[in-house]
Every structure is written in structure tokens, then in C-alpha cells.
CSV table of N, CA and C in Angstrom, one decimal:
chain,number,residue,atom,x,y,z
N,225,UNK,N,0.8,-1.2,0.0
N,225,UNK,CA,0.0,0.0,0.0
N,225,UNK,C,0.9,1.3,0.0
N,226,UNK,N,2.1,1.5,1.1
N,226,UNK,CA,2.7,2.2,0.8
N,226,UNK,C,3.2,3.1,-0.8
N,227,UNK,N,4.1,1.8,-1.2
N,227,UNK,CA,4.4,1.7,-2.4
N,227,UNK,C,3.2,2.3,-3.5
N,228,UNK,N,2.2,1.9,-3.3
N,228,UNK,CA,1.4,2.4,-4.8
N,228,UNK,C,1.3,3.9,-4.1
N,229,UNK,N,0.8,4.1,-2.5
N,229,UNK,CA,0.8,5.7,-2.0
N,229,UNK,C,1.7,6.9,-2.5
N,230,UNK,N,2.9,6.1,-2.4
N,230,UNK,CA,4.4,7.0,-3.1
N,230,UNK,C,4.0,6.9,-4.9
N,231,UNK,N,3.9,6.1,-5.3
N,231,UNK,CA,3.5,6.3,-6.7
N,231,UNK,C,2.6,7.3,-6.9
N,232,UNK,N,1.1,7.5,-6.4
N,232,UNK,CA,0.9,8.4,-6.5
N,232,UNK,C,1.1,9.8,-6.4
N,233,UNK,N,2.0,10.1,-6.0
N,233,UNK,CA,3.0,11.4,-5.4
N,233,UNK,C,3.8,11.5,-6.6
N,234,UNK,N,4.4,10.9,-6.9
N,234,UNK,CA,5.3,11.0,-8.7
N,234,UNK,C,4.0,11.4,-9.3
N,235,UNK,N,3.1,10.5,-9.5
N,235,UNK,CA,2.3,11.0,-10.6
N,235,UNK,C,1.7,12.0,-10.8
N,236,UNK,N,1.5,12.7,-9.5
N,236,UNK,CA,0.5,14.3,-9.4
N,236,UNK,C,0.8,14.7,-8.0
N,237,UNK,N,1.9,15.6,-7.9
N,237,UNK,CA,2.3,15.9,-6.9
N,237,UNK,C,1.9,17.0,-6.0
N,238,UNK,N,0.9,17.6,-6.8
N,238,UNK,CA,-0.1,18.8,-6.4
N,238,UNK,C,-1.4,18.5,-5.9
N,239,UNK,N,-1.5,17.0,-5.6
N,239,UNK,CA,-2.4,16.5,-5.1
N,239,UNK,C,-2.9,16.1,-3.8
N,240,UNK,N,-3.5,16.5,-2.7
N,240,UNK,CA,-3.4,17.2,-1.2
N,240,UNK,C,-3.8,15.5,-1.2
N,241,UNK,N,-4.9,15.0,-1.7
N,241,UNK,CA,-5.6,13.8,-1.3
N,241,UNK,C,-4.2,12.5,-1.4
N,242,UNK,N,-3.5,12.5,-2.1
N,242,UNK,CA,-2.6,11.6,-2.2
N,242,UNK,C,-1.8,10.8,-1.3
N,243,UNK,N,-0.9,12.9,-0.7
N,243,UNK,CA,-0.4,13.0,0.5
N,243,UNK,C,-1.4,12.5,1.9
N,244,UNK,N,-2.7,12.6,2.1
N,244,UNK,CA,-3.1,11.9,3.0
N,244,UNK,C,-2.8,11.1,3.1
N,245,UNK,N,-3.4,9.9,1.6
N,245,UNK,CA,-3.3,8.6,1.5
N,245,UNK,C,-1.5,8.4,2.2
N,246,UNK,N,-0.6,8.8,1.6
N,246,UNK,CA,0.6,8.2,2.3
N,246,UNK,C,0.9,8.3,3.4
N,247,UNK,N,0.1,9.5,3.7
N,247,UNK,CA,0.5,9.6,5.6
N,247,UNK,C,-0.3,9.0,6.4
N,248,UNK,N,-1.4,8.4,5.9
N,248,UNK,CA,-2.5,7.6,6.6
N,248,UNK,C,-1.4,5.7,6.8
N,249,UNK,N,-1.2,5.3,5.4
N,249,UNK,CA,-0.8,4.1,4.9
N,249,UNK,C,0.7,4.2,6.1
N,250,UNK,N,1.4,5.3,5.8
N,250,UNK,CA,3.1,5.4,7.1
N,250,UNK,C,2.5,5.6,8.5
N,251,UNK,N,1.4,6.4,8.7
N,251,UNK,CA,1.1,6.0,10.3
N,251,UNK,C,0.8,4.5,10.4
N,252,UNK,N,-0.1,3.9,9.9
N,252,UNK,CA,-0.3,2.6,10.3
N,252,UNK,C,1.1,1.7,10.3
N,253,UNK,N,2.0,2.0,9.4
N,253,UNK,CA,3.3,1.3,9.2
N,253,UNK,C,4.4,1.5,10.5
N,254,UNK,N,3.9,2.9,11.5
N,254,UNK,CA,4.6,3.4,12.8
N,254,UNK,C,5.5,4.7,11.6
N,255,UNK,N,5.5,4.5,10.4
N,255,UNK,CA,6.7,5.5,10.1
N,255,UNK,C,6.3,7.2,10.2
N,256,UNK,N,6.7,7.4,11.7
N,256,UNK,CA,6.1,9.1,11.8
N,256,UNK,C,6.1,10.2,11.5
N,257,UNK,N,7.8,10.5,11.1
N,257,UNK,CA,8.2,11.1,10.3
N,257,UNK,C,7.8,11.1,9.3
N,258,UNK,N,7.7,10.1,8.4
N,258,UNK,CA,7.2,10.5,6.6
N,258,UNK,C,5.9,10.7,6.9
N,259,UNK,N,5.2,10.1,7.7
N,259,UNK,CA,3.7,10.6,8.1
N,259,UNK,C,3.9,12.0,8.3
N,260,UNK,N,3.8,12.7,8.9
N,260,UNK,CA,4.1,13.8,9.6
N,260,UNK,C,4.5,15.3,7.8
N,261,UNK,N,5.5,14.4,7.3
N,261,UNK,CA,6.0,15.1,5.9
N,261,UNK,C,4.8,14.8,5.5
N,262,UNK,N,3.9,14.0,4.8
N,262,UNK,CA,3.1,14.1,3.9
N,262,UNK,C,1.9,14.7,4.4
N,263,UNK,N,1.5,14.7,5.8
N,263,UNK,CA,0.0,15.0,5.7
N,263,UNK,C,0.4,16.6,6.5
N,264,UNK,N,1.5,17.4,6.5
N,264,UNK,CA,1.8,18.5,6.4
N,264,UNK,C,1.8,19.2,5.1
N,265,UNK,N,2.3,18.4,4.3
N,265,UNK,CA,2.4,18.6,2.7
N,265,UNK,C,0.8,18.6,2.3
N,266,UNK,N,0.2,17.6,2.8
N,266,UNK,CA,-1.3,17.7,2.3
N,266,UNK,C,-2.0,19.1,3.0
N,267,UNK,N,-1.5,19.3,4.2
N,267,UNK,CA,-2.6,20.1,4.7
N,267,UNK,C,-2.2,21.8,3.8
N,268,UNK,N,-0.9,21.8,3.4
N,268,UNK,CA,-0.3,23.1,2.9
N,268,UNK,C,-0.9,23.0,1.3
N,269,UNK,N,-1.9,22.2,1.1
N,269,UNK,CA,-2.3,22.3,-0.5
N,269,UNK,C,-3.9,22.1,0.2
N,270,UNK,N,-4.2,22.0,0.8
N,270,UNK,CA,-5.9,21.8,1.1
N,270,UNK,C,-5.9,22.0,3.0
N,271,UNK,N,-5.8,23.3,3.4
N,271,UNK,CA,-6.4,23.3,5.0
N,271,UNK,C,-7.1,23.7,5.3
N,272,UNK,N,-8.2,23.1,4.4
N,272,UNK,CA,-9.3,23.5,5.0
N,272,UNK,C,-10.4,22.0,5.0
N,273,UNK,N,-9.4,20.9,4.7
N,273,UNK,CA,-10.0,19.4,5.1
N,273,UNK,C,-9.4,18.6,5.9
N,274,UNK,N,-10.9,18.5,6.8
N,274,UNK,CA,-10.6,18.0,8.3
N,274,UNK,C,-9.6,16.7,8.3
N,275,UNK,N,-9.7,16.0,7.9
N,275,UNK,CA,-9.4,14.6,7.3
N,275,UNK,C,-7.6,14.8,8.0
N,276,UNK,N,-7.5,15.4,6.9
N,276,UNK,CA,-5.7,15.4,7.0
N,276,UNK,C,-5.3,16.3,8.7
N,277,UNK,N,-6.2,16.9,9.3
N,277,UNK,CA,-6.0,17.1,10.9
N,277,UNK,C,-6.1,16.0,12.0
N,278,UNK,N,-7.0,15.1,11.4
N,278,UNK,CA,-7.3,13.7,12.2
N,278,UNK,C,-6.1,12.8,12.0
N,279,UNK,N,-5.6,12.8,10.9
N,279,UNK,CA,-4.2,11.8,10.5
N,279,UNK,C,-3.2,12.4,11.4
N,280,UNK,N,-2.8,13.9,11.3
N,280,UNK,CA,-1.7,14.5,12.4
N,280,UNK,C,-1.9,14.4,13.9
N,281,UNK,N,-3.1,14.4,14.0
N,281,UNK,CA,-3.5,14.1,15.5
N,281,UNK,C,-3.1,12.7,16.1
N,282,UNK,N,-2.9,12.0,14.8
N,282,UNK,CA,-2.9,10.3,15.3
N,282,UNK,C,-1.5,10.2,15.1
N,283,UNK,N,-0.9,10.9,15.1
N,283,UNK,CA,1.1,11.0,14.7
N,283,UNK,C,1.2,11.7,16.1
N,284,UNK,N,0.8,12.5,16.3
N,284,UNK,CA,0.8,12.7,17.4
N,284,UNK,C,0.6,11.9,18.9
N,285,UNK,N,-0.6,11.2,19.2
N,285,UNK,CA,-0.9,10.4,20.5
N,285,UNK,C,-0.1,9.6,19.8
N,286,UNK,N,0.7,8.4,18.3
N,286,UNK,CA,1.4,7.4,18.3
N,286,UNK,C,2.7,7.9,19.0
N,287,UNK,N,2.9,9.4,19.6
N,287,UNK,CA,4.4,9.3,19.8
N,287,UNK,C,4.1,9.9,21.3
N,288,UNK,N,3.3,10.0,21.8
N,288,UNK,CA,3.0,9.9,23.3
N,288,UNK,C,2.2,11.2,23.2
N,289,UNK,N,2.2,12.2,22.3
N,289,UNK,CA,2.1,13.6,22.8
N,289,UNK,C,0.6,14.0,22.5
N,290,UNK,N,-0.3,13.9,23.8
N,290,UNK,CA,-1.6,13.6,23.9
N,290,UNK,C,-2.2,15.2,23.4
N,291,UNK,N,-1.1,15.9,24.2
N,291,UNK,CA,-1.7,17.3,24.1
N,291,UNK,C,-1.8,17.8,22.9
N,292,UNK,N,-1.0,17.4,22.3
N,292,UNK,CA,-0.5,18.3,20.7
N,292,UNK,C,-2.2,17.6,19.9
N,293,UNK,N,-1.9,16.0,20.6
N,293,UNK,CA,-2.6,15.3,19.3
N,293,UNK,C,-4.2,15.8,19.2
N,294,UNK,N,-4.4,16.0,20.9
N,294,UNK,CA,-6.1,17.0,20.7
N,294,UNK,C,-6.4,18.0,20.6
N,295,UNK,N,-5.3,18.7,20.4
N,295,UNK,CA,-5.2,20.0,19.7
N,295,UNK,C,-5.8,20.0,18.2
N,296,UNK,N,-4.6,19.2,17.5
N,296,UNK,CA,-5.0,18.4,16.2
N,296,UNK,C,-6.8,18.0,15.6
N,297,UNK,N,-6.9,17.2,17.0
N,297,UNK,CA,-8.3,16.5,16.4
N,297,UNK,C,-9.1,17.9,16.6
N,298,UNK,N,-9.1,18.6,17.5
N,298,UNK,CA,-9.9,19.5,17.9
N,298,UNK,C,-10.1,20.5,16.6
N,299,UNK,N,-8.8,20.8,15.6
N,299,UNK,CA,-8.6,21.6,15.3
N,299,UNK,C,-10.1,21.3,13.8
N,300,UNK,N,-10.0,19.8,13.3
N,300,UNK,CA,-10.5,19.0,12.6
N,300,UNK,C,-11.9,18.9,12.8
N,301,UNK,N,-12.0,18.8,14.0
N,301,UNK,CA,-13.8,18.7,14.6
N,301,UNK,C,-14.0,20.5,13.9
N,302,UNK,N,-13.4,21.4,13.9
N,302,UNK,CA,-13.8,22.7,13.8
N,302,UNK,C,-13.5,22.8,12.2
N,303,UNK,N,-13.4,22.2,11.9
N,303,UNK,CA,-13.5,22.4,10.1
N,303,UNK,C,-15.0,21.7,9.9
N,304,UNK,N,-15.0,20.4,10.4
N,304,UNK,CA,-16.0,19.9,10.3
N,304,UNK,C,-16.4,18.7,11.4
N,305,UNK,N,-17.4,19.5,12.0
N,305,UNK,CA,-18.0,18.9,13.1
N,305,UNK,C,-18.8,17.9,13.3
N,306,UNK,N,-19.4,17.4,11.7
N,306,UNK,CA,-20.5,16.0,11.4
N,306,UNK,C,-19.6,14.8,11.6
């Protein structure tokens, strides 16, 4: 999954949805750092979707830092609260 994630990043790199997809696919893998790179990179082409706030939030509590990470979710509930 990784692997096709980063393909999609070659192929259209202006693409905020992509960057989720990889940062979603490296949190589950523990990798936090490239998590962290991509769904910053996503949020710097689309912040104004909650989605990619809820993936940073989860990079967050994965590395103990509870505060930062409900900051995060909180910040996501307030884009969109449904």
C-alpha cells in the first residue's frame, strides 16, 4: 500500500488527497516522520480538510504527545464537526 501511495505522489504531486493517502498508509506502518512530511504537505495544499487534521492528530498520540494530538483532532472537529 505504501508503495502504490508514493507512486501516486510521482504521478501528481499537487495532489493534497494523495499526501493523506501516504500519511495515513506510514502511520499505520509506525513511520512518523514521513507521516508527519506528507500530511503537512497535504494540509499546505488543502487546509481547510478535516481529514488530514485527524491523521496529524494520530502522529501525534502514536508518539505519546496527547496534548498536541487533541489539539489536532480538535482543530479538525472545527472544520468539520459532522
Amino acid at each position: 500500500a505504501q508503495t502504490w501511495a508514493i507512486k501516486l505522489l510521482t504521478l501528481d504531486p499537487d495532489r493534497s488527497y494523495y499526501y493523506y493517502l501516504a500519511a495515513f498508509v506510514e502511520v499505520r506502518l509506525r513511520r512518523l516522520d514521513e507521516a508527519e512530511e506528507h500530511i503537512r504537505r497535504a494540509i499546505a495544499l488543502e487546509p481547510d480538510w478535516a481529514m488530514n487534521f485527524e491523521v496529524l492528530s494520530r502522529i501525534y498520540q502514536h508518539r505519546g504527545n496527547y496534548e498536541e494530538g487533541l489539539q489536532h483532532a480538535n482543530q479538525g472537529l472545527r472544520l468539520d464537526p459532522d
